[in-house]
JSON list of C-alpha atoms in Angstrom, two decimals:
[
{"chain": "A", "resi": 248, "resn": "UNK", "atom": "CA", "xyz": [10.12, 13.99, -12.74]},
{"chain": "A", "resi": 249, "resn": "UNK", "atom": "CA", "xyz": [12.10, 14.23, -9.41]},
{"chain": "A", "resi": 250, "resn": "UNK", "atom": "CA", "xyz": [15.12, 15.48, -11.59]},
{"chain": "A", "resi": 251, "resn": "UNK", "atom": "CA", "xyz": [13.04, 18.01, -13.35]},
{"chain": "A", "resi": 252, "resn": "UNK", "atom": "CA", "xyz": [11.24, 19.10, -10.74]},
{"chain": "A", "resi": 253, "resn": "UNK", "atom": "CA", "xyz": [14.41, 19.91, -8.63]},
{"chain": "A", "resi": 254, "resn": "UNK", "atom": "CA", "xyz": [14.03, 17.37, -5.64]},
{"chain": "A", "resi": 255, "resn": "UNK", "atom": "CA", "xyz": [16.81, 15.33, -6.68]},
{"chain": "A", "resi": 256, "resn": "UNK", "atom": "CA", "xyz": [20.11, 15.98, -7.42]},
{"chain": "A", "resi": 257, "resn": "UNK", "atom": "CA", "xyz": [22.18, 13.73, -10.08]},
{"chain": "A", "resi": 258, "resn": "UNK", "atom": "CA", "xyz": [24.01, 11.35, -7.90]},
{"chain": "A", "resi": 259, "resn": "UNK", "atom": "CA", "xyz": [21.90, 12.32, -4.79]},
{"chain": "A", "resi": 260, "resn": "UNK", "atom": "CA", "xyz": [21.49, 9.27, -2.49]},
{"chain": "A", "resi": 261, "resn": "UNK", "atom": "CA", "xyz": [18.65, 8.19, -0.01]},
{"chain": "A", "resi": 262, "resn": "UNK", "atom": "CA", "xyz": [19.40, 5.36, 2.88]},
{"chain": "A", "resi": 263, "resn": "UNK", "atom": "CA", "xyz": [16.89, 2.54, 2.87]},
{"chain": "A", "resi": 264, "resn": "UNK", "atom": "CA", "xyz": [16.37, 0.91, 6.19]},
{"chain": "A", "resi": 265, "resn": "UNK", "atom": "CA", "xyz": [14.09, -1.43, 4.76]},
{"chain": "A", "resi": 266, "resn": "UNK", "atom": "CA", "xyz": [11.05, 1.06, 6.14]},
{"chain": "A", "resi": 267, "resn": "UNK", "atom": "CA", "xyz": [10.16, 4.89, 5.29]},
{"chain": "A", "resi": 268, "resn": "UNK", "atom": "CA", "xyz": [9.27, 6.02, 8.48]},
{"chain": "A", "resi": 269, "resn": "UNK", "atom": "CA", "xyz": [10.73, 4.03, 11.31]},
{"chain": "A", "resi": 270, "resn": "UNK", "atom": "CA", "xyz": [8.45, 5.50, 13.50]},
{"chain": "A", "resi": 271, "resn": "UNK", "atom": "CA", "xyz": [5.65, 3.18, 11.79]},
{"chain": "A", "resi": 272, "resn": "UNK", "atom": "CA", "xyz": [7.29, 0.29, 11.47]},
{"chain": "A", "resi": 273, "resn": "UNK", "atom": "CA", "xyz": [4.52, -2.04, 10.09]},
{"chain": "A", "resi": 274, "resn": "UNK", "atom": "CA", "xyz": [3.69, 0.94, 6.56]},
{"chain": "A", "resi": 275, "resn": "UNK", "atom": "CA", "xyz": [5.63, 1.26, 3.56]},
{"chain": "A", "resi": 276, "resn": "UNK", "atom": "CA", "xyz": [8.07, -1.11, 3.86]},
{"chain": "A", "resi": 277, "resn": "UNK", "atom": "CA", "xyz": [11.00, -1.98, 0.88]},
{"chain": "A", "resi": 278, "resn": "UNK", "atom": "CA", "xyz": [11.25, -6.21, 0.99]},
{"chain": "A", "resi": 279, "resn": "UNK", "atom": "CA", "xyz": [12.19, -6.12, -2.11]},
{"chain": "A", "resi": 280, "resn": "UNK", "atom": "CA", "xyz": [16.35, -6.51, -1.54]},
{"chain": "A", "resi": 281, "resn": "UNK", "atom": "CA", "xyz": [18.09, -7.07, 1.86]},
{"chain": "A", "resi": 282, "resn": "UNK", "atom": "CA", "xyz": [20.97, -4.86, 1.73]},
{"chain": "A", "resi": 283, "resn": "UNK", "atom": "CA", "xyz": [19.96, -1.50, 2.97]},
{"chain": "A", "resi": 284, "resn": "UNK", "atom": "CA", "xyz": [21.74, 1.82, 3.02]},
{"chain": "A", "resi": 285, "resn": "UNK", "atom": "CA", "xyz": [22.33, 4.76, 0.48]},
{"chain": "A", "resi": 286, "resn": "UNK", "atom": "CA", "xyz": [21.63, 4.12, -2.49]},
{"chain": "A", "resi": 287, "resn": "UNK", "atom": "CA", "xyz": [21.37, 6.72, -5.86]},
{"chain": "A", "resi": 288, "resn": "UNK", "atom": "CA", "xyz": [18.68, 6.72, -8.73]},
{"chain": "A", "resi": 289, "resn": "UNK", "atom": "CA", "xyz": [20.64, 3.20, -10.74]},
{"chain": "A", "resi": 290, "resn": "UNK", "atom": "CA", "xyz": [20.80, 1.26, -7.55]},
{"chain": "A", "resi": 291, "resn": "UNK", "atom": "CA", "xyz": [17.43, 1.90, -6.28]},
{"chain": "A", "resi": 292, "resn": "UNK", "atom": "CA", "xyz": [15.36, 1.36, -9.84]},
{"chain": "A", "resi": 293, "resn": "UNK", "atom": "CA", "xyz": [17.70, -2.32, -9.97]},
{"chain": "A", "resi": 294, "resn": "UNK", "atom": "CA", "xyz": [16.67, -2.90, -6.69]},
{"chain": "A", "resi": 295, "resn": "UNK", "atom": "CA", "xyz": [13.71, -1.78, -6.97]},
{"chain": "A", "resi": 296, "resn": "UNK", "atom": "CA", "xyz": [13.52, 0.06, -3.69]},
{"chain": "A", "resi": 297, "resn": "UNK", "atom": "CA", "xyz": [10.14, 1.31, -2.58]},
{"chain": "A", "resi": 298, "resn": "UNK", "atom": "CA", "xyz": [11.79, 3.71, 0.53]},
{"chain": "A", "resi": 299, "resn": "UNK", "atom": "CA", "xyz": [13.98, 5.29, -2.51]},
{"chain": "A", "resi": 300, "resn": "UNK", "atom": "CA", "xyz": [10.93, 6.04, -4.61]},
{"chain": "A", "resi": 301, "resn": "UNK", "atom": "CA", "xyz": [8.52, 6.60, -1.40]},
{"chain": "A", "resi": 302, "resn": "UNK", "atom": "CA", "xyz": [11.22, 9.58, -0.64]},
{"chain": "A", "resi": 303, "resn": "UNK", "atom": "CA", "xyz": [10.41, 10.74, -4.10]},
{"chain": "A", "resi": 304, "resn": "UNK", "atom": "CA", "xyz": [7.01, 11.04, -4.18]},
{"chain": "A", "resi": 305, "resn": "UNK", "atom": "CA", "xyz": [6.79, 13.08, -0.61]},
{"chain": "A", "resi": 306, "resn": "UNK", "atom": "CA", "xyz": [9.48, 15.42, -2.26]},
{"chain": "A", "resi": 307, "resn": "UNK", "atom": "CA", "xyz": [7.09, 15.70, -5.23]},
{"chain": "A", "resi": 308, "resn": "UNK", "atom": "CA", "xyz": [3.42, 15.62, -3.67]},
{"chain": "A", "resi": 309, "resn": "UNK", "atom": "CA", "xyz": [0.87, 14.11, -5.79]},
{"chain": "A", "resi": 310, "resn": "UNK", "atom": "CA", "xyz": [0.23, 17.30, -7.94]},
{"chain": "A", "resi": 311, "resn": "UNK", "atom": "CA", "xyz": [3.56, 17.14, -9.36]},
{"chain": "A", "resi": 312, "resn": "UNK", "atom": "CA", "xyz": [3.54, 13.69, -9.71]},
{"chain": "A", "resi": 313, "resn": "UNK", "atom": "CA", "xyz": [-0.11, 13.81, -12.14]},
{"chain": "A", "resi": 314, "resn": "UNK", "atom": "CA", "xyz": [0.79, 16.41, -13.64]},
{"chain": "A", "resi": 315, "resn": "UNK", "atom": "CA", "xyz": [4.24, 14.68, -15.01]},
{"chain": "A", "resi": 316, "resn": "UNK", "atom": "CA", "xyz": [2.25, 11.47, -15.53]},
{"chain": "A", "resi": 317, "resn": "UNK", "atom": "CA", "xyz": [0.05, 13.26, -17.75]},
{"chain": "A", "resi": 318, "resn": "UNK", "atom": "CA", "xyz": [2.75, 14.61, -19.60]},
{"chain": "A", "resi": 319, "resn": "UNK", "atom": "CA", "xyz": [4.26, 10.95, -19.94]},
{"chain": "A", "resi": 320, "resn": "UNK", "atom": "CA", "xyz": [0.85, 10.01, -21.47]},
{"chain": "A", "resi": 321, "resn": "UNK", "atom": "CA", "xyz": [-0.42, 8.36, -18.43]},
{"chain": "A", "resi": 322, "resn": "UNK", "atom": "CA", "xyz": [-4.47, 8.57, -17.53]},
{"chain": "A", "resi": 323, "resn": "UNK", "atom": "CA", "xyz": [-5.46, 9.05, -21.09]},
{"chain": "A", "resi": 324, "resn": "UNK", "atom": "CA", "xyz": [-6.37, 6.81, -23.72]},
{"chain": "A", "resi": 325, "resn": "UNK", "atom": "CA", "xyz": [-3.71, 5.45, -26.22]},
{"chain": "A", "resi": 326, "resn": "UNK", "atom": "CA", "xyz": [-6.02, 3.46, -28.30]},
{"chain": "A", "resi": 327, "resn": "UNK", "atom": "CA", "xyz": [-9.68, 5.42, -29.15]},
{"chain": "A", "resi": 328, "resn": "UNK", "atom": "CA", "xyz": [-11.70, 7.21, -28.12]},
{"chain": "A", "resi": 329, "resn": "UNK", "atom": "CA", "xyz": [-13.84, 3.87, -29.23]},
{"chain": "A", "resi": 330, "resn": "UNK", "atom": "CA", "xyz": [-13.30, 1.01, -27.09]},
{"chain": "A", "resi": 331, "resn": "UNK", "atom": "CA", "xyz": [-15.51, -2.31, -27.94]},
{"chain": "A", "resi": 332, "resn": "UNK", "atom": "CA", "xyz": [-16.38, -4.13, -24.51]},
{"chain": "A", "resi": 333, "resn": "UNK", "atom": "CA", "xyz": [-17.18, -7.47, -23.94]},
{"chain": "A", "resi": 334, "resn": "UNK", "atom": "CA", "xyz": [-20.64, -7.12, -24.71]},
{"chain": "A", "resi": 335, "resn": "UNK", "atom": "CA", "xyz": [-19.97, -5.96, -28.43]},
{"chain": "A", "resi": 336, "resn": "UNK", "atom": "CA", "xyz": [-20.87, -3.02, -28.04]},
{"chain": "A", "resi": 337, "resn": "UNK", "atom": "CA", "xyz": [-18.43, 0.44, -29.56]},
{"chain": "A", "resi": 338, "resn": "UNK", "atom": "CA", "xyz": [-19.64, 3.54, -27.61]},
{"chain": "A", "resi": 339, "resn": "UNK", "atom": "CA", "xyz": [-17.49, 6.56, -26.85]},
{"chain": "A", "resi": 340, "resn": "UNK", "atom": "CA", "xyz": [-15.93, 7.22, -23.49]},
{"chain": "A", "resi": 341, "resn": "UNK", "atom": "CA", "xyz": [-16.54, 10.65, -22.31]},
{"chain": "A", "resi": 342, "resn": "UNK", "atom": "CA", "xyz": [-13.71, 11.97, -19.93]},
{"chain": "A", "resi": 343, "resn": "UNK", "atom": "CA", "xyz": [-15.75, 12.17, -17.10]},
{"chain": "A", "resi": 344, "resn": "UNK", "atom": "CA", "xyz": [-15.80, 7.93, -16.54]},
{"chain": "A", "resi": 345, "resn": "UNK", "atom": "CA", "xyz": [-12.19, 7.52, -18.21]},
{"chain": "A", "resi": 346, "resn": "UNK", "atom": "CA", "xyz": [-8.28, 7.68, -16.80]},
{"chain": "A", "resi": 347, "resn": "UNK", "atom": "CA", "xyz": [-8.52, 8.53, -13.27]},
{"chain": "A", "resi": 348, "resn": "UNK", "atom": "CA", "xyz": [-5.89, 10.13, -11.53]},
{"chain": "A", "resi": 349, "resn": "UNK", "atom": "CA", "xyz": [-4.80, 9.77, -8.34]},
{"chain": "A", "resi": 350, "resn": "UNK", "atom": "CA", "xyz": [-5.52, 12.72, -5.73]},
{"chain": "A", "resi": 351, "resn": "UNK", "atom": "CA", "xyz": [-4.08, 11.95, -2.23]},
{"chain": "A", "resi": 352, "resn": "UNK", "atom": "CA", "xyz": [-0.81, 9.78, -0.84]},
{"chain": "A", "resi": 353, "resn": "UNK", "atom": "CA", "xyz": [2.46, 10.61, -2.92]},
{"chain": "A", "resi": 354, "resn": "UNK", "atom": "CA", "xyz": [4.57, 7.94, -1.39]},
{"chain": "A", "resi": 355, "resn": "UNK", "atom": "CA", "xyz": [1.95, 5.37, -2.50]},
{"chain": "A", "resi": 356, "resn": "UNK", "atom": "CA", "xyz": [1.54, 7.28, -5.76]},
{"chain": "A", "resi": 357, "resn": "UNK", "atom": "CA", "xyz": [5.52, 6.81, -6.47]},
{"chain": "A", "resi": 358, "resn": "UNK", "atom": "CA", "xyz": [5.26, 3.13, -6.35]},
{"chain": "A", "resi": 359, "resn": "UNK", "atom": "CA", "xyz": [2.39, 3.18, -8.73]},
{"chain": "A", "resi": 360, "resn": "UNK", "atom": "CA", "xyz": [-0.18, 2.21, -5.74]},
{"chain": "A", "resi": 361, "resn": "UNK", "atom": "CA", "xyz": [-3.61, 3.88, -6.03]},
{"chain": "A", "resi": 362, "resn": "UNK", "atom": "CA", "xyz": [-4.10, 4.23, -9.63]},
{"chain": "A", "resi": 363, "resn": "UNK", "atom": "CA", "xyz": [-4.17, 2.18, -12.76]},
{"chain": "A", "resi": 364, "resn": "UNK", "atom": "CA", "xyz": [-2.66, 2.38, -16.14]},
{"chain": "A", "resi": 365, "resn": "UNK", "atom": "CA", "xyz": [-2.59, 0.04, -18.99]},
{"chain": "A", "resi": 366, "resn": "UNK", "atom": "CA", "xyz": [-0.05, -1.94, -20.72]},
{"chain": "A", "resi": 367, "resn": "UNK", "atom": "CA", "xyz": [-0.20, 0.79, -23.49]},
{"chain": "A", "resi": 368, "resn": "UNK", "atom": "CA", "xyz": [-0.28, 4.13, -21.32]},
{"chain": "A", "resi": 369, "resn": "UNK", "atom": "CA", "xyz": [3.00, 2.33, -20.26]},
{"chain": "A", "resi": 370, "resn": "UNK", "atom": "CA", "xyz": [4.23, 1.37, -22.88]},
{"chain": "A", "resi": 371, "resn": "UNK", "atom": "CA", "xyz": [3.57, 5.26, -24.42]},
{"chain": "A", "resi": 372, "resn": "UNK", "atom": "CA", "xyz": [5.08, 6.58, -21.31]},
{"chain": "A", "resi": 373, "resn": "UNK", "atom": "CA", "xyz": [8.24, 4.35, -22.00]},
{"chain": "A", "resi": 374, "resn": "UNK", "atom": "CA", "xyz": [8.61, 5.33, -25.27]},
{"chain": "A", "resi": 375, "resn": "UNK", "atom": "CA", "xyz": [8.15, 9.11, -24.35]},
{"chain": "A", "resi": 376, "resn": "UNK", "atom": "CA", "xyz": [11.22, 8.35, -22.37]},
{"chain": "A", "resi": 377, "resn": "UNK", "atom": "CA", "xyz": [13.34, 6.72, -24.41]},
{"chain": "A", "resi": 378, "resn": "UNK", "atom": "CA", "xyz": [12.78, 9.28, -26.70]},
{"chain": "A", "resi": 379, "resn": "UNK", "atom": "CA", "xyz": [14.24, 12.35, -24.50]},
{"chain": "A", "resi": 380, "resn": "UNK", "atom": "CA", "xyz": [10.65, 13.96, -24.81]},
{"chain": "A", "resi": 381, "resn": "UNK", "atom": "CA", "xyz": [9.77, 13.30, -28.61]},
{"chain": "A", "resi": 382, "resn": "UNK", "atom": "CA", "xyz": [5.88, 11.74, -28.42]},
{"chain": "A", "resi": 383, "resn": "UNK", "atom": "CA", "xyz": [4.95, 9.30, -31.39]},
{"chain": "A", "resi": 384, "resn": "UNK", "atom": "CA", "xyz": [1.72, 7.62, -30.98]},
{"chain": "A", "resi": 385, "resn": "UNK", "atom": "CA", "xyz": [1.94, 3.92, -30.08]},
{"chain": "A", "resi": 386, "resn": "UNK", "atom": "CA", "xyz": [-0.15, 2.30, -32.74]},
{"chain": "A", "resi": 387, "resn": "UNK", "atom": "CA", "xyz": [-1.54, -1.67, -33.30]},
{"chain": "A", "resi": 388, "resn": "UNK", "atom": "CA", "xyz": [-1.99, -2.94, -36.52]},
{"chain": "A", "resi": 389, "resn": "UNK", "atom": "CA", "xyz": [-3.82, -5.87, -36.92]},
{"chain": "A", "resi": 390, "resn": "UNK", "atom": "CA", "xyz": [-6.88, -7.03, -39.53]},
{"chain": "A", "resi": 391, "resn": "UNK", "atom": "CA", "xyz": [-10.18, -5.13, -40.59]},
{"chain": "A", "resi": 392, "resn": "UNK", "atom": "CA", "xyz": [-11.69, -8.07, -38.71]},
{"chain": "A", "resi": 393, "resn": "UNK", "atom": "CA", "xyz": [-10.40, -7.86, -35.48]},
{"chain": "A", "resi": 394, "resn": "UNK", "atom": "CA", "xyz": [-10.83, -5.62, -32.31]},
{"chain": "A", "resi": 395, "resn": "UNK", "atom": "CA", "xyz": [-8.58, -4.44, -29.56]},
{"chain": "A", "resi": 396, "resn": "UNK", "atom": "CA", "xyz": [-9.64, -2.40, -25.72]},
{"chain": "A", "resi": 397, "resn": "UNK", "atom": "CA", "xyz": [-7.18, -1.17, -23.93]},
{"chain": "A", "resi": 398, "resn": "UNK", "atom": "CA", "xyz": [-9.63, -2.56, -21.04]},
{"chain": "A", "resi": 399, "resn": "UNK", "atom": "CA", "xyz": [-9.69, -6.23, -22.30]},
{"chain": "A", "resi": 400, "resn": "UNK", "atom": "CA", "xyz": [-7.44, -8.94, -22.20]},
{"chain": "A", "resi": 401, "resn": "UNK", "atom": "CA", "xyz": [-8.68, -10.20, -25.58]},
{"chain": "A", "resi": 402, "resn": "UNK", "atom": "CA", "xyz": [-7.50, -9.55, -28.95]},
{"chain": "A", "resi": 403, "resn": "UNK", "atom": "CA", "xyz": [-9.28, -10.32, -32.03]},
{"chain": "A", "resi": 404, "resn": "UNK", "atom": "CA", "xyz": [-12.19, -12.70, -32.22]},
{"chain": "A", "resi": 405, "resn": "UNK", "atom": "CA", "xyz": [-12.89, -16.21, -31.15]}
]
């Protein structure tokens, strides 16, 4: 998205100090590798460095960031619209109760803090990618007998 959007160039590198704003020295913090310093788009996703991607999502505000998450797939449902809960029951889930985006904080929302996604939305997302933009489905096959909810751990029946 950054690249696409135009707030990051290719080989463009941000300097972790281990914190995004120094100035707050106790918030978004990157503990996730201990040597600091510029670093471009390869190093930071292997090192999985939260002041890279924090940079990011200020660049990109959270509008930009939905709206490409959307386009990845993300906040909609990959498997449906009928998901069985635990209960048994199938109902339909109207898209008022389903997928909720997030609205507010973009550094957060670059991490992937303040909104959920499942496995498959992933997954979907993933293969969007891999595919330079071509979106197949991401389909389970299983038997006529079994269930699966995108909102359950469980798969098939005991």
């Amino acid at each position: 998205m950054a690249y696409s959007q135009g707030v990051l160039e290719d080989g463009e590198e941000i300097v972790c100090e281990g914190v995004y704003d120094p100035k707050f020295p106790k918030r978004n913090k990157c503990r996730n590798h201990s040597n600091y310093g510029p670093m471009d788009l390869k190093e930071s996703l292997s090192k999985s460095c939260n002041v890279f991607f924090y940079e990011l999502g200020n660049r990109l505000g959270p509008e930009r960031i939905v709206s490409g998450g959307r386009e990845l797939g993300l906040w909609r449902p990959v498997i449906g619209p009928y998901v069985e809960y635990r209960t048994g029951a199938i109902r339909k889930l109207g898209p008022a109760n389903t997928w909720i985006a997030p609205t507010t904080n973009p550094i957060g929302t670059a991490i992937g803090s303040g909104f959920t996604v499942t496995p498959l939305q992933m997954a979907q997302a993933a293969l969007f990618i891999a595919r330079r933009g071509d979106m197949i489905p991401v389909k389970l096959f299983m038997d006529s007998d079994q269930w699966v909810s995108e909102d359950d751990t469980k798969i098939g029946r005991a």
